[in-house]
mmCIF file of N, CA and C in Angstrom:
data_model
loop_
_atom_site.group_PDB
_atom_site.id
_atom_site.type_symbol
_atom_site.label_atom_id
_atom_site.label_comp_id
_atom_site.label_asym_id
_atom_site.label_seq_id
_atom_site.Cartn_x
_atom_site.Cartn_y
_atom_site.Cartn_z
ATOM 1 N N MET A 1 0.818 -1.387 -0.048
ATOM 2 C CA MET A 1 0.184 0.020 0.333
ATOM 3 C C MET A 1 0.970 1.115 -0.183
ATOM 4 N N VAL A 2 0.194 2.332 -0.955
ATOM 5 C CA VAL A 2 1.265 3.552 -0.960
ATOM 6 C C VAL A 2 0.716 4.405 0.245
ATOM 7 N N THR A 3 1.699 5.095 0.910
ATOM 8 C CA THR A 3 1.077 5.792 2.021
ATOM 9 C C THR A 3 1.215 7.265 2.012
ATOM 10 N N GLU A 4 0.691 8.334 2.269
ATOM 11 C CA GLU A 4 0.784 9.545 2.342
ATOM 12 C C GLU A 4 0.866 10.058 0.481
ATOM 13 N N ARG A 5 0.767 9.419 -0.211
ATOM 14 C CA ARG A 5 0.782 9.834 -1.895
ATOM 15 C C ARG A 5 2.638 9.778 -2.308
ATOM 16 N N GLU A 6 2.822 8.807 -1.473
ATOM 17 C CA GLU A 6 4.214 9.043 -1.773
ATOM 18 C C GLU A 6 4.774 7.500 -2.328
ATOM 19 N N ALA A 7 5.288 7.312 -3.535
ATOM 20 C CA ALA A 7 5.370 6.203 -4.396
ATOM 21 C C ALA A 7 6.057 4.910 -3.540
ATOM 22 N N THR A 8 6.877 5.527 -2.909
ATOM 23 C CA THR A 8 7.817 4.640 -2.173
ATOM 24 C C THR A 8 7.336 4.597 -0.732
ATOM 25 N N GLY A 9 6.203 4.913 -0.215
ATOM 26 C CA GLY A 9 5.813 4.936 1.039
ATOM 27 C C GLY A 9 4.945 3.352 1.058
ATOM 28 N N HIS A 10 5.732 2.409 0.756
ATOM 29 C CA HIS A 10 4.815 0.820 1.184
ATOM 30 C C HIS A 10 5.060 0.664 2.263
ATOM 31 N N ALA A 11 4.046 0.038 3.544
ATOM 32 C CA ALA A 11 4.293 -0.141 4.667
ATOM 33 C C ALA A 11 5.641 -0.731 4.832
ATOM 34 N N GLU A 12 5.852 -1.745 3.949
ATOM 35 C CA GLU A 12 7.469 -2.288 4.328
ATOM 36 C C GLU A 12 8.326 -1.207 4.470
ATOM 37 N N THR A 13 8.703 -0.234 3.165
ATOM 38 C CA THR A 13 9.584 0.356 3.495
ATOM 39 C C THR A 13 9.343 1.436 4.444
ATOM 40 N N ASN A 14 8.140 2.230 4.764
ATOM 41 C CA ASN A 14 8.249 2.665 6.039
ATOM 42 C C ASN A 14 8.638 2.224 7.128
ATOM 43 N N LEU A 15 8.176 1.069 7.436
ATOM 44 C CA LEU A 15 8.902 0.185 8.996
ATOM 45 C C LEU A 15 10.347 -0.012 8.765
ATOM 46 N N VAL A 16 10.918 -0.094 7.498
ATOM 47 C CA VAL A 16 12.369 -0.084 7.384
ATOM 48 C C VAL A 16 13.052 0.983 7.763
ATOM 49 N N ARG A 17 12.423 1.987 7.460
ATOM 50 C CA ARG A 17 12.999 3.229 7.855
ATOM 51 C C ARG A 17 13.045 3.735 9.273
ATOM 52 N N TYR A 18 11.712 2.945 9.861
ATOM 53 C CA TYR A 18 12.122 3.336 11.404
ATOM 54 C C TYR A 18 12.763 2.195 12.102
ATOM 55 N N ALA A 19 12.836 1.362 11.755
ATOM 56 C CA ALA A 19 13.655 -0.151 12.403
ATOM 57 C C ALA A 19 15.190 0.462 12.152
ATOM 58 N N ALA A 20 15.853 1.028 10.932
ATOM 59 C CA ALA A 20 16.982 1.181 10.656
ATOM 60 C C ALA A 20 17.640 2.352 11.456
ATOM 61 N N ALA A 21 16.588 3.052 11.874
ATOM 62 C CA ALA A 21 16.796 4.381 12.476
ATOM 63 C C ALA A 21 16.818 4.070 14.131
ATOM 64 N N ALA A 22 16.103 2.809 14.766
ATOM 65 C CA ALA A 22 16.314 2.528 15.840
ATOM 66 C C ALA A 22 16.946 1.594 16.420
ATOM 67 N N LEU A 23 17.465 0.736 15.448
ATOM 68 C CA LEU A 23 18.272 -0.477 15.663
ATOM 69 C C LEU A 23 19.498 -0.470 15.332
ATOM 70 N N THR A 24 20.396 -1.277 15.634
ATOM 71 C CA THR A 24 21.824 -1.258 15.262
ATOM 72 C C THR A 24 21.874 -2.456 14.081
ATOM 73 N N GLY A 25 23.060 -2.428 13.315
ATOM 74 C CA GLY A 25 23.300 -3.717 12.487
ATOM 75 C C GLY A 25 22.847 -4.972 12.950
ATOM 76 N N PRO A 26 23.534 -5.460 13.896
ATOM 77 C CA PRO A 26 23.393 -6.555 14.333
ATOM 78 C C PRO A 26 21.974 -7.003 14.983
ATOM 79 N N GLU A 27 21.137 -5.954 15.430
ATOM 80 C CA GLU A 27 19.926 -6.033 15.725
ATOM 81 C C GLU A 27 18.887 -6.398 14.598
ATOM 82 N N LEU A 28 19.053 -5.431 13.688
ATOM 83 C CA LEU A 28 18.387 -5.768 12.643
ATOM 84 C C LEU A 28 18.708 -7.189 11.890
ATOM 85 N N ALA A 29 20.150 -7.557 11.831
ATOM 86 C CA ALA A 29 20.381 -9.117 11.232
ATOM 87 C C ALA A 29 19.654 -10.076 11.858
ATOM 88 N N VAL A 30 19.299 -10.163 13.334
ATOM 89 C CA VAL A 30 18.389 -11.230 13.507
ATOM 90 C C VAL A 30 16.621 -10.653 13.850
ATOM 91 N N SER A 31 16.713 -9.637 13.258
ATOM 92 C CA SER A 31 15.414 -8.898 13.199
ATOM 93 C C SER A 31 14.077 -9.769 12.154
ATOM 94 N N THR A 32 12.841 -10.085 12.380
ATOM 95 C CA THR A 32 11.969 -10.530 11.374
ATOM 96 C C THR A 32 11.050 -9.250 11.286
ATOM 97 N N LEU A 33 10.646 -9.110 9.592
ATOM 98 C CA LEU A 33 10.081 -8.434 9.570
ATOM 99 C C LEU A 33 8.637 -9.056 9.017
ATOM 100 N N TYR A 34 7.419 -9.016 9.608
ATOM 101 C CA TYR A 34 6.392 -9.405 9.425
ATOM 102 C C TYR A 34 5.372 -8.332 8.680
ATOM 103 N N THR A 35 4.913 -9.157 7.249
ATOM 104 C CA THR A 35 4.027 -8.236 6.442
ATOM 105 C C THR A 35 2.968 -9.107 6.043
ATOM 106 N N ASN A 36 1.757 -8.332 5.859
ATOM 107 C CA ASN A 36 0.709 -8.889 5.358
ATOM 108 C C ASN A 36 0.602 -9.598 3.853
ATOM 109 N N THR A 37 1.287 -8.887 3.220
ATOM 110 C CA THR A 37 1.215 -9.750 1.720
ATOM 111 C C THR A 37 3.038 -9.382 1.127
ATOM 112 N N GLU A 38 2.957 -10.480 0.174
ATOM 113 C CA GLU A 38 4.341 -10.422 -0.133
ATOM 114 C C GLU A 38 5.281 -9.010 -0.404
ATOM 115 N N PRO A 39 6.434 -8.812 -0.012
ATOM 116 C CA PRO A 39 6.816 -7.662 -0.526
ATOM 117 C C PRO A 39 7.406 -7.188 -1.728
ATOM 118 N N CYS A 40 7.187 -6.361 -2.691
ATOM 119 C CA CYS A 40 7.365 -5.915 -3.686
ATOM 120 C C CYS A 40 8.935 -6.020 -3.852
ATOM 121 N N THR A 41 9.392 -5.883 -5.427
ATOM 122 C CA THR A 41 11.065 -5.587 -5.591
ATOM 123 C C THR A 41 11.499 -4.459 -4.692
ATOM 124 N N MET A 42 10.667 -3.429 -4.381
ATOM 125 C CA MET A 42 11.221 -2.364 -4.358
ATOM 126 C C MET A 42 11.638 -2.278 -2.637
ATOM 127 N N SER A 43 10.268 -3.039 -1.835
ATOM 128 C CA SER A 43 10.717 -2.999 -0.876
ATOM 129 C C SER A 43 11.563 -4.049 -0.247
ATOM 130 N N CYS A 44 11.746 -5.170 -1.115
ATOM 131 C CA CYS A 44 12.781 -6.300 -0.924
ATOM 132 C C CYS A 44 14.225 -5.808 -0.985
ATOM 133 N N GLY A 45 14.166 -4.738 -1.541
ATOM 134 C CA GLY A 45 15.606 -4.089 -1.706
ATOM 135 C C GLY A 45 15.963 -3.250 -0.216
ATOM 136 N N ALA A 46 14.822 -2.269 0.157
ATOM 137 C CA ALA A 46 14.805 -1.465 1.117
ATOM 138 C C ALA A 46 15.055 -2.696 2.538
ATOM 139 N N ILE A 47 14.574 -3.813 2.345
ATOM 140 C CA ILE A 47 14.910 -4.641 3.710
ATOM 141 C C ILE A 47 16.173 -5.368 3.595
ATOM 142 N N TYR A 48 16.238 -5.822 2.437
ATOM 143 C CA TYR A 48 17.800 -6.369 2.327
ATOM 144 C C TYR A 48 19.190 -5.159 2.339
ATOM 145 N N TRP A 49 18.845 -4.128 2.149
ATOM 146 C CA TRP A 49 19.842 -2.947 2.393
ATOM 147 C C TRP A 49 20.003 -2.663 3.740
ATOM 148 N N ALA A 50 18.844 -2.690 4.383
ATOM 149 C CA ALA A 50 19.004 -2.412 5.902
ATOM 150 C C ALA A 50 19.519 -3.392 6.839
ATOM 151 N N GLY A 51 19.328 -4.861 6.104
ATOM 152 C CA GLY A 51 20.160 -5.795 6.674
ATOM 153 C C GLY A 51 18.992 -6.853 7.466
ATOM 154 N N ILE A 52 18.069 -6.479 7.310
ATOM 155 C CA ILE A 52 16.968 -7.108 8.089
ATOM 156 C C ILE A 52 17.212 -8.800 7.691
ATOM 157 N N GLY A 53 17.343 -9.610 8.678
ATOM 158 C CA GLY A 53 17.382 -11.129 8.445
ATOM 159 C C GLY A 53 16.423 -11.975 7.836
ATOM 160 N N ARG A 54 15.071 -11.498 8.113
ATOM 161 C CA ARG A 54 14.081 -12.628 7.893
ATOM 162 C C ARG A 54 13.009 -11.986 7.884
ATOM 163 N N VAL A 55 12.000 -12.226 6.551
ATOM 164 C CA VAL A 55 10.784 -11.652 6.366
ATOM 165 C C VAL A 55 9.948 -12.649 6.473
ATOM 166 N N VAL A 56 8.547 -12.565 7.180
ATOM 167 C CA VAL A 56 7.478 -13.736 6.995
ATOM 168 C C VAL A 56 5.859 -12.925 6.459
ATOM 169 N N TYR A 57 5.601 -13.629 5.432
ATOM 170 C CA TYR A 57 4.055 -12.787 4.834
ATOM 171 C C TYR A 57 3.081 -13.968 4.680
ATOM 172 N N ALA A 58 1.939 -13.521 4.789
ATOM 173 C CA ALA A 58 0.485 -14.459 4.470
ATOM 174 C C ALA A 58 0.526 -14.345 2.868
ATOM 175 N N LEU A 59 0.058 -13.572 2.304
ATOM 176 C CA LEU A 59 -0.422 -13.410 1.038
ATOM 177 C C LEU A 59 0.749 -13.665 -0.139
ATOM 178 N N PRO A 60 1.069 -14.319 -0.704
ATOM 179 C CA PRO A 60 1.695 -14.316 -1.996
ATOM 180 C C PRO A 60 1.422 -13.220 -3.280
ATOM 181 N N GLU A 61 2.450 -12.769 -3.734
ATOM 182 C CA GLU A 61 2.087 -11.975 -4.979
ATOM 183 C C GLU A 61 0.916 -12.304 -5.852
ATOM 184 N N GLN A 62 0.528 -13.644 -5.960
ATOM 185 C CA GLN A 62 -0.444 -14.045 -6.959
ATOM 186 C C GLN A 62 -1.772 -13.824 -6.573
ATOM 187 N N ALA A 63 -1.580 -14.042 -5.169
ATOM 188 C CA ALA A 63 -3.030 -13.343 -4.330
ATOM 189 C C ALA A 63 -3.094 -11.898 -4.861
ATOM 190 N N LEU A 64 -2.277 -11.108 -4.773
ATOM 191 C CA LEU A 64 -2.728 -9.825 -4.259
ATOM 192 C C LEU A 64 -2.913 -9.492 -6.204
ATOM 193 N N ILE A 65 -2.192 -10.140 -6.971
ATOM 194 C CA ILE A 65 -2.643 -9.861 -8.614
ATOM 195 C C ILE A 65 -3.783 -10.237 -8.944
ATOM 196 N N ALA A 66 -4.651 -11.150 -8.143
ATOM 197 C CA ALA A 66 -6.047 -11.613 -8.559
ATOM 198 C C ALA A 66 -6.932 -10.901 -7.606
ATOM 199 N N MET A 67 -6.376 -9.854 -6.636
ATOM 200 C CA MET A 67 -7.184 -8.797 -6.082
ATOM 201 C C MET A 67 -7.247 -7.477 -6.938
ATOM 202 N N VAL A 68 -6.548 -7.247 -7.705
ATOM 203 C CA VAL A 68 -6.167 -5.862 -8.325
ATOM 204 C C VAL A 68 -6.618 -6.147 -9.752
ATOM 205 N N PRO A 69 -7.735 -4.990 -10.024
ATOM 206 C CA PRO A 69 -8.526 -5.014 -11.394
ATOM 207 C C PRO A 69 -7.240 -4.725 -12.200
ATOM 208 N N ILE A 70 -7.910 -5.251 -13.482
ATOM 209 C CA ILE A 70 -7.025 -5.317 -14.593
ATOM 210 C C ILE A 70 -6.959 -3.819 -14.970
ATOM 211 N N GLY A 71 -5.828 -3.215 -15.294
ATOM 212 C CA GLY A 71 -5.691 -2.005 -16.165
ATOM 213 C C GLY A 71 -5.660 -0.816 -14.754
ATOM 214 N N SER A 72 -5.559 -1.214 -13.550
ATOM 215 C CA SER A 72 -5.621 -0.501 -12.303
ATOM 216 C C SER A 72 -4.361 0.272 -12.536
ATOM 217 N N ALA A 73 -4.392 1.568 -12.136
ATOM 218 C CA ALA A 73 -2.785 2.190 -11.496
ATOM 219 C C ALA A 73 -1.989 1.504 -10.659
ATOM 220 N N ALA A 74 -2.918 0.752 -9.728
ATOM 221 C CA ALA A 74 -2.158 0.020 -8.551
ATOM 222 C C ALA A 74 -1.143 -1.424 -9.541
ATOM 223 N N SER A 75 -0.016 -1.186 -10.140
ATOM 224 C CA SER A 75 0.187 -2.518 -10.843
ATOM 225 C C SER A 75 1.187 -3.360 -9.950
ATOM 226 N N THR A 76 1.283 -4.633 -10.450
ATOM 227 C CA THR A 76 1.976 -5.842 -9.773
ATOM 228 C C THR A 76 3.080 -6.153 -10.469
ATOM 229 N N ARG A 77 3.914 -6.967 -10.002
ATOM 230 C CA ARG A 77 5.186 -7.470 -10.571
ATOM 231 C C ARG A 77 5.049 -8.751 -9.891
ATOM 232 N N ALA A 78 4.797 -9.642 -10.969
ATOM 233 C CA ALA A 78 5.064 -10.925 -10.672
ATOM 234 C C ALA A 78 6.491 -11.747 -10.578
ATOM 235 N N VAL A 79 7.131 -10.911 -9.286
ATOM 236 C CA VAL A 79 8.700 -11.296 -9.106
ATOM 237 C C VAL A 79 8.498 -11.922 -7.418
ATOM 238 N N PRO A 80 8.754 -12.985 -7.535
ATOM 239 C CA PRO A 80 8.439 -13.625 -6.109
ATOM 240 C C PRO A 80 9.755 -13.115 -5.202
ATOM 241 N N CYS A 81 9.596 -12.743 -4.177
ATOM 242 C CA CYS A 81 10.600 -12.075 -3.059
ATOM 243 C C CYS A 81 11.506 -13.136 -2.767
ATOM 244 N N PRO A 82 11.438 -14.520 -2.766
ATOM 245 C CA PRO A 82 12.435 -15.532 -2.458
ATOM 246 C C PRO A 82 13.415 -15.437 -3.538
ATOM 247 N N ASN A 83 12.889 -15.036 -4.960
ATOM 248 C CA ASN A 83 14.123 -14.997 -5.693
ATOM 249 C C ASN A 83 14.690 -13.668 -5.591
ATOM 250 N N VAL A 84 14.308 -12.592 -5.339
ATOM 251 C CA VAL A 84 14.910 -11.461 -4.948
ATOM 252 C C VAL A 84 15.909 -11.807 -3.607
ATOM 253 N N PHE A 85 15.567 -12.072 -2.652
ATOM 254 C CA PHE A 85 16.112 -12.254 -1.484
ATOM 255 C C PHE A 85 17.167 -13.364 -1.700
ATOM 256 N N GLY A 86 17.113 -14.253 -2.594
ATOM 257 C CA GLY A 86 18.080 -15.578 -2.906
ATOM 258 C C GLY A 86 19.120 -14.976 -3.537
ATOM 259 N N ARG A 87 19.320 -13.700 -4.271
ATOM 260 C CA ARG A 87 20.073 -13.200 -4.786
ATOM 261 C C ARG A 87 21.163 -12.522 -3.954
ATOM 262 N N GLY A 88 21.185 -12.185 -2.882
ATOM 263 C CA GLY A 88 21.818 -11.395 -2.010
ATOM 264 C C GLY A 88 22.955 -12.411 -1.013
ATOM 265 N N ALA A 89 23.691 -11.498 -0.517
ATOM 266 C CA ALA A 89 24.827 -12.583 0.124
ATOM 267 C C ALA A 89 25.270 -11.704 1.465
ATOM 268 N N PRO A 90 24.514 -12.200 2.261
ATOM 269 C CA PRO A 90 23.758 -13.508 2.741
ATOM 270 C C PRO A 90 22.055 -13.121 2.072
ATOM 271 N N PRO A 91 21.767 -14.127 1.849
ATOM 272 C CA PRO A 91 20.296 -13.922 1.707
ATOM 273 C C PRO A 91 19.422 -13.829 2.666
ATOM 274 N N THR A 92 18.630 -13.160 2.183
ATOM 275 C CA THR A 92 17.196 -12.941 3.483
ATOM 276 C C THR A 92 16.548 -13.826 3.485
ATOM 277 N N ARG A 93 16.259 -14.786 4.778
ATOM 278 C CA ARG A 93 15.490 -15.820 4.953
ATOM 279 C C ARG A 93 14.127 -15.424 4.853
ATOM 280 N N VAL A 94 13.033 -16.106 4.291
ATOM 281 C CA VAL A 94 11.796 -16.118 3.956
ATOM 282 C C VAL A 94 10.855 -17.064 4.152
ATOM 283 N N THR A 95 10.036 -16.946 4.944
ATOM 284 C CA THR A 95 9.067 -17.853 5.553
ATOM 285 C C THR A 95 7.569 -17.064 5.232
ATOM 286 N N CYS A 96 6.922 -18.437 4.148
ATOM 287 C CA CYS A 96 5.656 -17.701 3.495
ATOM 288 C C CYS A 96 5.081 -19.015 2.514
ATOM 289 N N PRO A 97 3.691 -18.923 2.269
ATOM 290 C CA PRO A 97 2.840 -18.179 3.192
ATOM 291 C C PRO A 97 2.486 -18.668 4.292
ATOM 292 N N ILE A 98 1.958 -17.923 5.208
ATOM 293 C CA ILE A 98 1.603 -18.719 6.432
ATOM 294 C C ILE A 98 0.210 -18.230 6.762
ATOM 295 N N ASP A 99 -0.588 -19.027 7.502
ATOM 296 C CA ASP A 99 -2.254 -18.699 7.125
ATOM 297 C C ASP A 99 -2.614 -17.658 8.465
ATOM 298 N N VAL A 100 -2.953 -17.014 7.851
ATOM 299 C CA VAL A 100 -3.156 -15.732 8.476
ATOM 300 C C VAL A 100 -4.954 -15.327 8.368
ATOM 301 N N PRO A 101 -5.701 -15.708 9.642
ATOM 302 C CA PRO A 101 -6.854 -15.550 9.303
ATOM 303 C C PRO A 101 -7.217 -13.802 8.897
ATOM 304 N N GLY A 102 -8.083 -13.743 7.944
ATOM 305 C CA GLY A 102 -8.289 -12.173 7.541
ATOM 306 C C GLY A 102 -7.651 -11.413 7.022
ATOM 307 N N ALA A 103 -6.270 -12.143 6.022
ATOM 308 C CA ALA A 103 -5.116 -11.547 5.488
ATOM 309 C C ALA A 103 -5.850 -10.834 4.209
ATOM 310 N N VAL A 104 -6.591 -11.815 3.498
ATOM 311 C CA VAL A 104 -7.340 -11.428 2.313
ATOM 312 C C VAL A 104 -8.547 -10.197 2.914
ATOM 313 N N ALA A 105 -8.947 -10.132 3.774
ATOM 314 C CA ALA A 105 -10.095 -9.358 4.378
ATOM 315 C C ALA A 105 -9.593 -7.906 4.438
ATOM 316 N N VAL A 106 -8.265 -7.530 4.936
ATOM 317 C CA VAL A 106 -7.725 -6.379 4.965
ATOM 318 C C VAL A 106 -7.793 -5.464 3.577
ATOM 319 N N HIS A 107 -7.625 -6.107 2.401
ATOM 320 C CA HIS A 107 -7.746 -5.775 1.018
ATOM 321 C C HIS A 107 -8.985 -5.491 0.693
ATOM 322 N N ASP A 108 -10.245 -5.863 1.126
ATOM 323 C CA ASP A 108 -11.656 -5.585 0.666
ATOM 324 C C ASP A 108 -12.019 -4.217 0.535
ATOM 325 N N GLY A 109 -12.378 -3.630 -0.688
ATOM 326 C CA GLY A 109 -12.766 -2.553 -1.115
ATOM 327 C C GLY A 109 -11.175 -1.426 -1.112
ATOM 328 N N PHE A 110 -10.113 -1.872 -1.326
ATOM 329 C CA PHE A 110 -9.263 -0.967 -1.308
ATOM 330 C C PHE A 110 -8.549 -1.020 -2.893
ATOM 331 N N TRP A 111 -8.783 -2.150 -3.825
ATOM 332 C CA TRP A 111 -8.397 -2.050 -4.945
ATOM 333 C C TRP A 111 -9.304 -1.736 -5.987
ATOM 334 N N VAL A 112 -10.284 -1.345 -5.354
ATOM 335 C CA VAL A 112 -11.593 -0.629 -6.706
ATOM 336 C C VAL A 112 -11.130 0.886 -7.203
#
């Protein structure tokens, strides 16, 4: 989700900014970022460069693509984040998808 009408203001990138300002490198390395939906490639870059060691999410990108209307300004990219993180050294650990009741419901009405 883009917040404050700023293209890079996704929930994950906002959280990364806060975490990087508050935590040390070693603390970030043992931290886990939890998010509802698979991070986009931009958010993956922010997570990786901040040095966050692990990401956990509920909904894969394909589930988000199914929710976004065709032709919507909210475009998606079918680039799985494990592929993005797996190219780093060291790679960011990814746990996905996890079953979270209501994970789809938070998107209701947002993508119309």
